[in-house]
mmCIF file of C-alpha atoms and ligand atoms in Angstrom:
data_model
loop_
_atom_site.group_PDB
_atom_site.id
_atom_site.type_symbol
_atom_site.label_atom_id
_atom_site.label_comp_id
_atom_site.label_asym_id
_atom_site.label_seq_id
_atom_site.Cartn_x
_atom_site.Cartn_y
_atom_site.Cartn_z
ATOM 1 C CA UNK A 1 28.517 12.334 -0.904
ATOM 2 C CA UNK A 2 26.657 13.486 -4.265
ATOM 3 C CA UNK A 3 23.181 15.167 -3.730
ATOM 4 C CA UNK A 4 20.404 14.225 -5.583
ATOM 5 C CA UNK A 5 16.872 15.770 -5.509
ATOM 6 C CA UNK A 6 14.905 13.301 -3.175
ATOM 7 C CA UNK A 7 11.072 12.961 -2.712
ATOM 8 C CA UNK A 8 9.778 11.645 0.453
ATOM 9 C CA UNK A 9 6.847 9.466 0.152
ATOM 10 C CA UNK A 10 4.783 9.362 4.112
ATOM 11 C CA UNK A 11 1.547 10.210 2.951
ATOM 12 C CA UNK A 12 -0.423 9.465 -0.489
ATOM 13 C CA UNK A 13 -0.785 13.530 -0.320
ATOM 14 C CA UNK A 14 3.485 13.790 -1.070
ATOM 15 C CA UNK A 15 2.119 12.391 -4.946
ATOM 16 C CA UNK A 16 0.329 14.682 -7.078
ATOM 17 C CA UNK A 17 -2.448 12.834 -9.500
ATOM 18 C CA UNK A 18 0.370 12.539 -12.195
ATOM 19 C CA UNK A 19 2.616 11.202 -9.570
ATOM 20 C CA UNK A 20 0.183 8.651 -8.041
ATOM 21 C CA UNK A 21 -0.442 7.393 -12.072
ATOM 22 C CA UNK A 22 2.788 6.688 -12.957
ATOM 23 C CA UNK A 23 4.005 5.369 -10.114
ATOM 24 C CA UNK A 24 1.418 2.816 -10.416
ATOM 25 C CA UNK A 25 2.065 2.280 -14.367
ATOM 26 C CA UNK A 26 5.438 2.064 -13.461
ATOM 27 C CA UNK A 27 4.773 -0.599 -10.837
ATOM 28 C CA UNK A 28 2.829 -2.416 -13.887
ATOM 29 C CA UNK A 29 5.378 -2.064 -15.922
ATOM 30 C CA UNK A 30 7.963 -3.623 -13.909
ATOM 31 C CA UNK A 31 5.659 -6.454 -13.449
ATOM 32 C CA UNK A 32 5.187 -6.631 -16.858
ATOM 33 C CA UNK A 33 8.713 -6.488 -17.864
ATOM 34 C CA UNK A 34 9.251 -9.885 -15.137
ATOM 35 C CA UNK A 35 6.397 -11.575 -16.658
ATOM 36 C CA UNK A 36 8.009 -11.007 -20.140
ATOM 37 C CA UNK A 37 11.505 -12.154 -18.620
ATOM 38 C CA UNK A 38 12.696 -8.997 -20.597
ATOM 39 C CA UNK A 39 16.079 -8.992 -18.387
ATOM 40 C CA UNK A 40 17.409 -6.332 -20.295
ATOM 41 C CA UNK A 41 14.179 -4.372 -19.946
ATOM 42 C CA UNK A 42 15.383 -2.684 -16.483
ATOM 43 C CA UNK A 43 19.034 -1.956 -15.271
ATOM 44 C CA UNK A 44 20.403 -0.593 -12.330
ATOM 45 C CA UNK A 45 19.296 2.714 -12.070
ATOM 46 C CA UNK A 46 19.304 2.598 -7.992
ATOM 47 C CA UNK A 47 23.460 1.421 -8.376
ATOM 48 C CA UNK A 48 25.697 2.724 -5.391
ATOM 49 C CA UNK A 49 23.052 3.846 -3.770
ATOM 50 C CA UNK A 50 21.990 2.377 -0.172
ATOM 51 C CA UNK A 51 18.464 1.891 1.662
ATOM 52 C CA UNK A 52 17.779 1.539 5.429
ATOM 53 C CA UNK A 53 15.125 -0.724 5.490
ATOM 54 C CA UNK A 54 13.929 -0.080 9.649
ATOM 55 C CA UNK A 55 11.049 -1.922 10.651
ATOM 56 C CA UNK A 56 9.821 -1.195 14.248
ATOM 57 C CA UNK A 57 6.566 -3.769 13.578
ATOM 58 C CA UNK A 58 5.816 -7.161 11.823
ATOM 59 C CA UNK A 59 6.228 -7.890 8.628
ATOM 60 C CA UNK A 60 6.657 -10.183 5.599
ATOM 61 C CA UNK A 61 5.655 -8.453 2.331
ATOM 62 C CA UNK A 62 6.385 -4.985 2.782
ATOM 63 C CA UNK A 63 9.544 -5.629 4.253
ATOM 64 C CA UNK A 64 10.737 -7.720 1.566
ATOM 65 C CA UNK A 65 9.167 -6.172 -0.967
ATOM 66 C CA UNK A 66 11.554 -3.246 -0.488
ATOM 67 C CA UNK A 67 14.751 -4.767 -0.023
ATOM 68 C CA UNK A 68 14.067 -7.165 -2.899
ATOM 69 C CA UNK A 69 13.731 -3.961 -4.874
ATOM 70 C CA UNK A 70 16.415 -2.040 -4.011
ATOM 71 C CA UNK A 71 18.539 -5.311 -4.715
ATOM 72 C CA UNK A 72 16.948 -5.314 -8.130
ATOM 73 C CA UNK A 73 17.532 -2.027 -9.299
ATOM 74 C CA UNK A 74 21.169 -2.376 -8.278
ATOM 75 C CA UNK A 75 21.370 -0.480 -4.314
ATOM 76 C CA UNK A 76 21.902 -2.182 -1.396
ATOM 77 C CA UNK A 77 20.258 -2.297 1.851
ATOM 78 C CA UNK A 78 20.984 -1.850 5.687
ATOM 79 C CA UNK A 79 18.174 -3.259 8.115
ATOM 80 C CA UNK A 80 17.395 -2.322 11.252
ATOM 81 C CA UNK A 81 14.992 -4.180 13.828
ATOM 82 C CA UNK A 82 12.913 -2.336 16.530
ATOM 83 C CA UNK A 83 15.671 -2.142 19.034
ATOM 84 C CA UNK A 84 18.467 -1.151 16.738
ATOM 85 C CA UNK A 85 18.856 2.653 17.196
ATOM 86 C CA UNK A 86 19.302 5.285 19.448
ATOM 87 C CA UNK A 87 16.269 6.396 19.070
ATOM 88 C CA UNK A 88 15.573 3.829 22.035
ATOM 89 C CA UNK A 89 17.823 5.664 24.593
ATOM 90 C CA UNK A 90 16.475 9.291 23.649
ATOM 91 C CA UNK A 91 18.348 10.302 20.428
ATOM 92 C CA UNK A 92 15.829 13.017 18.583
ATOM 93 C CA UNK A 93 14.019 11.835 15.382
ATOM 94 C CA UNK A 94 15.555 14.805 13.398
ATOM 95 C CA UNK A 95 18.813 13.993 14.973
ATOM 96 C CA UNK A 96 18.515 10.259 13.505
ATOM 97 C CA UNK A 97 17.289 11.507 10.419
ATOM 98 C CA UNK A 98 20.215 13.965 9.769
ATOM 99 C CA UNK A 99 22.512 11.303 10.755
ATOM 100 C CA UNK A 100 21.259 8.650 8.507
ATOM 101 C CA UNK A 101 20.915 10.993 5.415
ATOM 102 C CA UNK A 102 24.565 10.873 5.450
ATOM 103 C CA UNK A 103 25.134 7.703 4.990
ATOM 104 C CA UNK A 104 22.017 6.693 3.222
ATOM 105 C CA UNK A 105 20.287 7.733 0.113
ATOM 106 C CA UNK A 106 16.601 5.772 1.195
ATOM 107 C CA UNK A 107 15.036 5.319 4.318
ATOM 108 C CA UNK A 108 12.059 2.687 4.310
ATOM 109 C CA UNK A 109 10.210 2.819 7.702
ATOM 110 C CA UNK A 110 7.345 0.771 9.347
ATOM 111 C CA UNK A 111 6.724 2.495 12.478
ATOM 112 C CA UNK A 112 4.064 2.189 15.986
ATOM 113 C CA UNK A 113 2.699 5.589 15.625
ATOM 114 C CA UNK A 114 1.521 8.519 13.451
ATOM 115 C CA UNK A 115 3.766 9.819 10.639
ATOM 116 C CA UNK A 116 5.204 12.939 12.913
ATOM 117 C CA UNK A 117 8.155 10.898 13.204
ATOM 118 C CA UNK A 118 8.713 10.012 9.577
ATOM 119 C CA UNK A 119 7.971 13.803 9.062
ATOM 120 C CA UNK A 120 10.909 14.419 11.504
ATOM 121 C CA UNK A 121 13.284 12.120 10.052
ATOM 122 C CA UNK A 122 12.546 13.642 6.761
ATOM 123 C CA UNK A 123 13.614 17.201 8.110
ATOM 124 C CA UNK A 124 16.439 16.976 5.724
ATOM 125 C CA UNK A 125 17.036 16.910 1.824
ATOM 126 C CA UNK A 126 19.065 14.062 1.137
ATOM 127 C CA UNK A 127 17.431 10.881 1.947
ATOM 128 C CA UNK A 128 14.273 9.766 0.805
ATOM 129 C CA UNK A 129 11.926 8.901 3.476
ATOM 130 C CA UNK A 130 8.953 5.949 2.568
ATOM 131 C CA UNK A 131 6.649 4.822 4.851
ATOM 132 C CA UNK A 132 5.771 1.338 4.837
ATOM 133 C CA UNK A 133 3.022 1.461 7.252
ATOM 134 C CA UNK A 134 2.301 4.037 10.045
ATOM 135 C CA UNK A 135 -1.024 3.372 11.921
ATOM 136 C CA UNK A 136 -3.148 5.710 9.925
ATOM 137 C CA UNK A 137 -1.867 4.892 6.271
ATOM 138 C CA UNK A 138 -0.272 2.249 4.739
ATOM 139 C CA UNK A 139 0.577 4.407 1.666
ATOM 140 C CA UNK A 140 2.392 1.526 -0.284
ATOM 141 C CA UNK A 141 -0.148 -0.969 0.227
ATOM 142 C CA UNK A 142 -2.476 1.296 -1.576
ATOM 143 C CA UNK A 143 0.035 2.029 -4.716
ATOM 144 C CA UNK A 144 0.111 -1.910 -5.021
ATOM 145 C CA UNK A 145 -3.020 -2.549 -5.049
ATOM 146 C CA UNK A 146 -3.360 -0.143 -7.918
ATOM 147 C CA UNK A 147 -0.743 -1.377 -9.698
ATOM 148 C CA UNK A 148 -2.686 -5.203 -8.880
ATOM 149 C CA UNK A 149 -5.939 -3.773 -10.475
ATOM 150 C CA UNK A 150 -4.246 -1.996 -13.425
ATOM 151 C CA UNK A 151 -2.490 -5.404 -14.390
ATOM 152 C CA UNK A 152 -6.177 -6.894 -14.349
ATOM 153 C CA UNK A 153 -8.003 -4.617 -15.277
ATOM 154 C CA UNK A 154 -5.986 -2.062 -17.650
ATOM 155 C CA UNK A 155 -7.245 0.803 -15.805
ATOM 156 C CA UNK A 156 -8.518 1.765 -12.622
ATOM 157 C CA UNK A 157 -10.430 4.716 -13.549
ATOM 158 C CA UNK A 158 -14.051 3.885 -13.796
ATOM 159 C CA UNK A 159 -13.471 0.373 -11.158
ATOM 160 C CA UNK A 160 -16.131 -0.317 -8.534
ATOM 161 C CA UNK A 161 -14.796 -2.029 -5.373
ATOM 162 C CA UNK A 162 -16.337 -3.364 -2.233
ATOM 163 C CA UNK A 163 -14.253 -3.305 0.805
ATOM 164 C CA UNK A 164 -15.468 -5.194 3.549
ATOM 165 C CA UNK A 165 -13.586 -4.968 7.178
ATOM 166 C CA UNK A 166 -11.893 -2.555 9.399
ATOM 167 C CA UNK A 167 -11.794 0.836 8.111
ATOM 168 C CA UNK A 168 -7.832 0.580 9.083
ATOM 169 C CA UNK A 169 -4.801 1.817 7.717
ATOM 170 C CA UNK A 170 -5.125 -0.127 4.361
ATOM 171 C CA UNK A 171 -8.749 1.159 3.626
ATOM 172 C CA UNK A 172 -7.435 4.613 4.740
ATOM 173 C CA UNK A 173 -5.180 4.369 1.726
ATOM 174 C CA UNK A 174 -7.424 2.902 -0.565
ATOM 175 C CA UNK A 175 -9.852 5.247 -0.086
ATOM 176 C CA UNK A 176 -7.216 8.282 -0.486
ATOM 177 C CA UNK A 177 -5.732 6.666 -3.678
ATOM 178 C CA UNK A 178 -8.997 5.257 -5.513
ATOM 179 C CA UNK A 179 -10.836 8.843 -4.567
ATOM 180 C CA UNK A 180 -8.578 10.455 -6.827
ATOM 181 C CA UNK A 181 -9.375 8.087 -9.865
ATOM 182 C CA UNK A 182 -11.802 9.064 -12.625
ATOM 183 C CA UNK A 183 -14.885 7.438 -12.311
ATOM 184 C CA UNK A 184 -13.974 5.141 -9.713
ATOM 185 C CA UNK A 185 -16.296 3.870 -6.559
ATOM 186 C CA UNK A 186 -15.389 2.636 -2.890
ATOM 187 C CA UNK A 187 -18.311 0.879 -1.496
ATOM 188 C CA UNK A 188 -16.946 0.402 2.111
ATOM 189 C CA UNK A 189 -18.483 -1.568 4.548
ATOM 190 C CA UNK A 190 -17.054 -1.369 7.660
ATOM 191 C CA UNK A 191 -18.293 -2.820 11.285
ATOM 192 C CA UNK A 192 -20.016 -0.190 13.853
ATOM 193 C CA UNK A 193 -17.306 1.503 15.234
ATOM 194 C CA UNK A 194 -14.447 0.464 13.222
ATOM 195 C CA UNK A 195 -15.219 2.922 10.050
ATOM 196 C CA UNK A 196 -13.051 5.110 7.977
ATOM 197 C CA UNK A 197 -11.516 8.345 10.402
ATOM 198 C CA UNK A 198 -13.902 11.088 10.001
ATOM 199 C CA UNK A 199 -10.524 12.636 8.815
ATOM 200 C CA UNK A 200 -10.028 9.936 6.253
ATOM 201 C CA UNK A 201 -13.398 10.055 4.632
ATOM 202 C CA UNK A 202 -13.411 14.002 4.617
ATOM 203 C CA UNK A 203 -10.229 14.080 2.940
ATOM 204 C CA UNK A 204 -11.358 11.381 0.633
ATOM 205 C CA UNK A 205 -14.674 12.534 -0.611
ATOM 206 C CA UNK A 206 -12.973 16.099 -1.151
ATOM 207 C CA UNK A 207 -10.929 14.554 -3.140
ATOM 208 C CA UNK A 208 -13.742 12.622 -5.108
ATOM 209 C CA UNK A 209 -15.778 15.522 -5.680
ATOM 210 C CA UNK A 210 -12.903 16.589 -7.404
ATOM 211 C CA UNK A 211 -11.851 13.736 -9.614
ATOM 212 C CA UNK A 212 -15.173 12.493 -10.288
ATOM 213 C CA UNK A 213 -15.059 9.210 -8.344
ATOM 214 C CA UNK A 214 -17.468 7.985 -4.969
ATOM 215 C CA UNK A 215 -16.210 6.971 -1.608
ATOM 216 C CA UNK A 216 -19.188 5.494 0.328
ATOM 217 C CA UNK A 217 -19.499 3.908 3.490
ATOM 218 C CA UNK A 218 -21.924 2.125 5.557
ATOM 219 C CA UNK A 219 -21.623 0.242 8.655
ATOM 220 C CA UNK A 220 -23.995 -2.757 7.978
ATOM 221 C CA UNK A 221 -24.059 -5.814 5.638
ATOM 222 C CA UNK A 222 -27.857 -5.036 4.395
ATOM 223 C CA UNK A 223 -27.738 -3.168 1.381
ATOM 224 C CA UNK A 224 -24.639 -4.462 -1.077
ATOM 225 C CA UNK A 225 -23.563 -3.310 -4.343
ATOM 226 C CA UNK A 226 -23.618 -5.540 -7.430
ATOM 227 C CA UNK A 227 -21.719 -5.906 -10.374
ATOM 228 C CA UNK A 228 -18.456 -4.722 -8.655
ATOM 229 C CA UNK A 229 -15.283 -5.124 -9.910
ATOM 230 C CA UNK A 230 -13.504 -6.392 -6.926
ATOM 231 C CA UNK A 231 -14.250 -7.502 -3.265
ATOM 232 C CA UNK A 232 -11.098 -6.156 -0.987
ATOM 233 C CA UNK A 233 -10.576 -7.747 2.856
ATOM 234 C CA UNK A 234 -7.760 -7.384 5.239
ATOM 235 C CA UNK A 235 -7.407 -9.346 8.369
ATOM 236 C CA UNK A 236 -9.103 -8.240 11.294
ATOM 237 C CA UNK A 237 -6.107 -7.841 13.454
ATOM 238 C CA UNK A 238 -4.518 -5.297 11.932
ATOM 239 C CA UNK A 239 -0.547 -5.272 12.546
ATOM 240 C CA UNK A 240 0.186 -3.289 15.495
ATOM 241 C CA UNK A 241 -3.209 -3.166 17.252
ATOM 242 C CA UNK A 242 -5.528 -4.261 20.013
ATOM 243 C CA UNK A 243 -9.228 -3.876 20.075
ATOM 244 C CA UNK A 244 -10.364 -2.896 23.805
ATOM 245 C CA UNK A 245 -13.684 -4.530 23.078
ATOM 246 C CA UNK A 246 -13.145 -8.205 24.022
ATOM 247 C CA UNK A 247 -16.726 -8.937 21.972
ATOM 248 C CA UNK A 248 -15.418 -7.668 19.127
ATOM 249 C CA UNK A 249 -15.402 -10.711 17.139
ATOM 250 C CA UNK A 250 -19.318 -10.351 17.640
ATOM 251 C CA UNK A 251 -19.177 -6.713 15.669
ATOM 252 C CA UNK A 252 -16.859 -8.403 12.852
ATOM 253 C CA UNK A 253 -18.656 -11.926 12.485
ATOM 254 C CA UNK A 254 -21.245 -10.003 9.732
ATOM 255 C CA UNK A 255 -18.533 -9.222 8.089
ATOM 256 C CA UNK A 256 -16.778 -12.073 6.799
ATOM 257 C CA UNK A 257 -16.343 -12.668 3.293
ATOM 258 C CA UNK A 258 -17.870 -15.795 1.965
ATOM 259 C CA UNK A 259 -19.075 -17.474 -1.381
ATOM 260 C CA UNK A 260 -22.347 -15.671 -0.890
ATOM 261 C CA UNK A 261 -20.694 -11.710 -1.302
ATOM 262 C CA UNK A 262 -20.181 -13.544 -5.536
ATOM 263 C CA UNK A 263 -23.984 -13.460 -5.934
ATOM 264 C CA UNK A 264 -24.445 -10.403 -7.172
ATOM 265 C CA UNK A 265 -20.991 -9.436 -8.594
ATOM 266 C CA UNK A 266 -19.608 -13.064 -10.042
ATOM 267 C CA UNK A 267 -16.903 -11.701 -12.025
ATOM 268 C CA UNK A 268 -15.422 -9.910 -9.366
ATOM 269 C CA UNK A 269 -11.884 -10.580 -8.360
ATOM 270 C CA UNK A 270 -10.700 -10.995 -4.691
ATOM 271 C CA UNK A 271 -7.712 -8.891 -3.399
ATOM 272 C CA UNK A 272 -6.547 -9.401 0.613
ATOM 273 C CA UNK A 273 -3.023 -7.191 1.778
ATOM 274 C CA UNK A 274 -2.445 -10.203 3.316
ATOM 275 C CA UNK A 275 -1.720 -11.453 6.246
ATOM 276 C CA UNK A 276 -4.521 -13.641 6.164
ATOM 277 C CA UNK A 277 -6.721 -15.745 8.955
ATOM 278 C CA UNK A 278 -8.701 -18.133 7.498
ATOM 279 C CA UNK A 279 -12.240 -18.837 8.789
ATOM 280 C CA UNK A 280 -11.968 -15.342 10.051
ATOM 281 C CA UNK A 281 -12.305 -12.200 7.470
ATOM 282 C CA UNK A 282 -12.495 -14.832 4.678
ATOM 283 C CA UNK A 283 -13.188 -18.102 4.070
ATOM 284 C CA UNK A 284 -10.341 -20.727 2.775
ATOM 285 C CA UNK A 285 -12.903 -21.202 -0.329
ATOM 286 C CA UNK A 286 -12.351 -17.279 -1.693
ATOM 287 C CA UNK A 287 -9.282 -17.029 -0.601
ATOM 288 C CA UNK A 288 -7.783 -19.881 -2.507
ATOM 289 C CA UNK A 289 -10.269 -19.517 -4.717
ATOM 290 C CA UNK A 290 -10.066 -18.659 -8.650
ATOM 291 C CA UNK A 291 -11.866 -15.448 -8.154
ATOM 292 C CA UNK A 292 -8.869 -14.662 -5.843
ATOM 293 C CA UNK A 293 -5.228 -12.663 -6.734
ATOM 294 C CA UNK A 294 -4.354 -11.699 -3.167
ATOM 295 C CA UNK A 295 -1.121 -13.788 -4.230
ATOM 296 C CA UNK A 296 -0.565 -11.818 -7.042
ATOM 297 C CA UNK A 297 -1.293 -8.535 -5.536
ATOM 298 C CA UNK A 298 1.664 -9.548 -2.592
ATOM 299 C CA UNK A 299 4.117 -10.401 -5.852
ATOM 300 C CA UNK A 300 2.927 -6.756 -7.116
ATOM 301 C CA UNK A 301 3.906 -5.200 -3.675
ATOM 302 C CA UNK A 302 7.673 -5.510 -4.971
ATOM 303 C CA UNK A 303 7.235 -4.171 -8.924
ATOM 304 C CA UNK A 304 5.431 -0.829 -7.088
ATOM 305 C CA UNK A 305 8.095 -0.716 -4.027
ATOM 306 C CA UNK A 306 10.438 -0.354 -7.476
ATOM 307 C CA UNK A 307 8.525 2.490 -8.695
ATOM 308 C CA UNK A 308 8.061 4.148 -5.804
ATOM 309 C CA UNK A 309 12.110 4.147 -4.984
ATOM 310 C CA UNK A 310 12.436 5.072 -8.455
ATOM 311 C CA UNK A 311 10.095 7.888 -7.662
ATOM 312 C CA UNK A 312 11.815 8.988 -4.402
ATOM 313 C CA UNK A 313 15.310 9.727 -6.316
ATOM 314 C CA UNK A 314 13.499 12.079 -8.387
ATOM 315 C CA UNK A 315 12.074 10.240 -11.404
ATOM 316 C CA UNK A 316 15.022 7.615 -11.564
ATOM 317 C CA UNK A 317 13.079 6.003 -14.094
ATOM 318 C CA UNK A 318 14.528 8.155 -16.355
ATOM 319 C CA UNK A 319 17.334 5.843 -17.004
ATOM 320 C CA UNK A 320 15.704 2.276 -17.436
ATOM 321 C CA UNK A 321 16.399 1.160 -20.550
ATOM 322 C CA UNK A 322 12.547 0.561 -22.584
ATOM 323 C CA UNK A 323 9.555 -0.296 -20.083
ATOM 324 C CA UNK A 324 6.187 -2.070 -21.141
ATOM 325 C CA UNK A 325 3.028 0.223 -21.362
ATOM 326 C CA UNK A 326 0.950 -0.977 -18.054
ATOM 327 C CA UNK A 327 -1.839 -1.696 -20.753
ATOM 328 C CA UNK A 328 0.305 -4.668 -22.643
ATOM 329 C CA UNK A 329 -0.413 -6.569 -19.361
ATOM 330 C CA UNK A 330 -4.151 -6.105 -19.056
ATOM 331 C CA UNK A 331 -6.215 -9.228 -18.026
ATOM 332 C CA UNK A 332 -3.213 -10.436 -16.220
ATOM 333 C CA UNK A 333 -2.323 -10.404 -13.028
HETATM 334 N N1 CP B 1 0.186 -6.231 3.513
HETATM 335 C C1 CP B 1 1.288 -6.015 4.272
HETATM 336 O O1 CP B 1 1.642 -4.883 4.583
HETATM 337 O O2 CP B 1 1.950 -7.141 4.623
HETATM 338 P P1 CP B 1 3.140 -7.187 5.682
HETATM 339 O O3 CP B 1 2.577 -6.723 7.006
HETATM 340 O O4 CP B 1 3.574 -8.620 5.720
HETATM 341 O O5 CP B 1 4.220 -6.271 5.207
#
């Protein structure tokens, strides 16, 4: 088999800034390109190459997002359900991971745990390892829903966003990817007890002393921003978890999104990862909505999974044929 430098994407820290921008332009662009029915406008730079697409948990978007965009930029896919491998009856992590890298060039993973065992499988140089969802991070999620805001918006430096909900492994990301943009500001509010990781936030508001932007986080409904950008949910039942409190629809029920939140900010938009529960995190009324593009931002979960398998062969990019500045689609979505 041919080697080909490979970049492992398990944590938003594997990008550099550059790396986290044009991933997300090149996300945009993609999108772009489909809304502009430019066929010619990518080829098949992924050709003869082939993904493992292993999910051990739940999913619908993620899942397809990333076989859909292997089969667009010309690879193929293998998938693998929770019980499929070895790993089940005791075969090591870097064992499966030296294995696989033989046979395949990409390895997207949804996993139960932390990232050690991504970081295991990825104890090897020549498959790409992307996580599509450990329990801290949901790395991908985040990259989309910059690519969702740059379609919108044309930028994302300088954004202000209000994220109301579980500080889980989508707000983790958020908060790691927006903390690194220019000017931009995170306005979480999260229910008592269900915040950002202490981990998370440090990291985070290191990273937005640097870059100029504000992660902020309070654990009430009393004081709200205004004139935000964008109001951000995810369901309350994050994929893969239980809460031990059986009140803790009680410590969520402040914390729905509703009408009311469009007060103060009315020309906000609405984003949700998606899956959603009615009546629960949001009302039917935002959600389907016109200030809502949680559909769009699911649709944009497959032009970024593009990018970022571009970006895990090295920059594969290289070889698409033309590509629409991110800007040309601004004020869509
Ligand atoms: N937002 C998200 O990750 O959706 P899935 O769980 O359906 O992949």
């Amino acid at each position: 088999m041919k080697h080909h430098p490979v970049r492992h994407l398990i944590s938003l820290d594997d990008l550099t800034d550059d790396d986290l921008r044009e991933v997300v332009e090149r996300g945009a662009q993609h999108a772009a390109a489909s809304d502009a029915a430019t066929s010619g406008a990518v080829d098949r730079p992924l050709e003869g190459l082939v993904a493992g697409i292993y999910f051990v948990k739940t999913s619908t978007r993620t899942r397809t997002a990333f076989s859909t965009a292997m089969l667009r930029l010309g690879g193929t896919i293998v998938s693998y359900g929770p019980g499929d491998l070895q790993t089940n009856t005791g075969e090591t992590n870097e064992d499966t991971g030296r294995v696989l890298s033989r046979m395949l060039d990409l390895l997207v993973a949804r996993t139960a745990g932390d990232p050690g065992e991504m970081r295991q499988w990825a104890t090897q140089n020549r498959m790409a390892v992307v996580n599509a969802m450990s329990a801290d991070e949901h790395p991908t999620q985040a990259l989309a829903d910059l690519t969702t805001l740059t379609r919108h918006f044309g930028r994302v430096e300088g954004l202000r966003l209000l994220y109301v909900g579980e500080g889980n492994n989508t707000a983790a990301a958020l908060a790691l990817a927006l903390s690194r943009c220019p000017g931009a500001e995170l306005h979480l509010r999260t229910p008592p007890g269900y915040g950002l990781s202490a981990a998370i936030l440090e990291r985070s508001r290191r990273q937005a002393a640097r870059s100029g932007a504000a992660v902020l986080e309070r654990h009430d409904m009393d004081v709200l921003p205004g004139g935000v950008d964008a109001i951000y949910t995810t369901r309350w039942q994050t994929t893969g978890t239980v809460k031990p409190d059986p009140r803790w629809r009680e410590t969520f029920a402040p914390f729905q999104i509703t009408d009311a939140l469009w007060e103060h900010s009315p020309r906000a938009v609405f984003l949700h990862d998606l899956p959603a529960h009615r009546g629960e995190e949001v009302t039917a009324d935002v959600l389907d909505g016109p200030m809502s593009i949680a559909f769009d931002q699911a649709e944009n979960k497959m032009y970024s999974a593009m990018a970022v398998l571009e970006w895990c062969r090295a920059g594969q990019w290289q070889h698409v044929d033309g590509g629409i500045p991110a800007t040309a689609s601004a004020g869509r979505t």
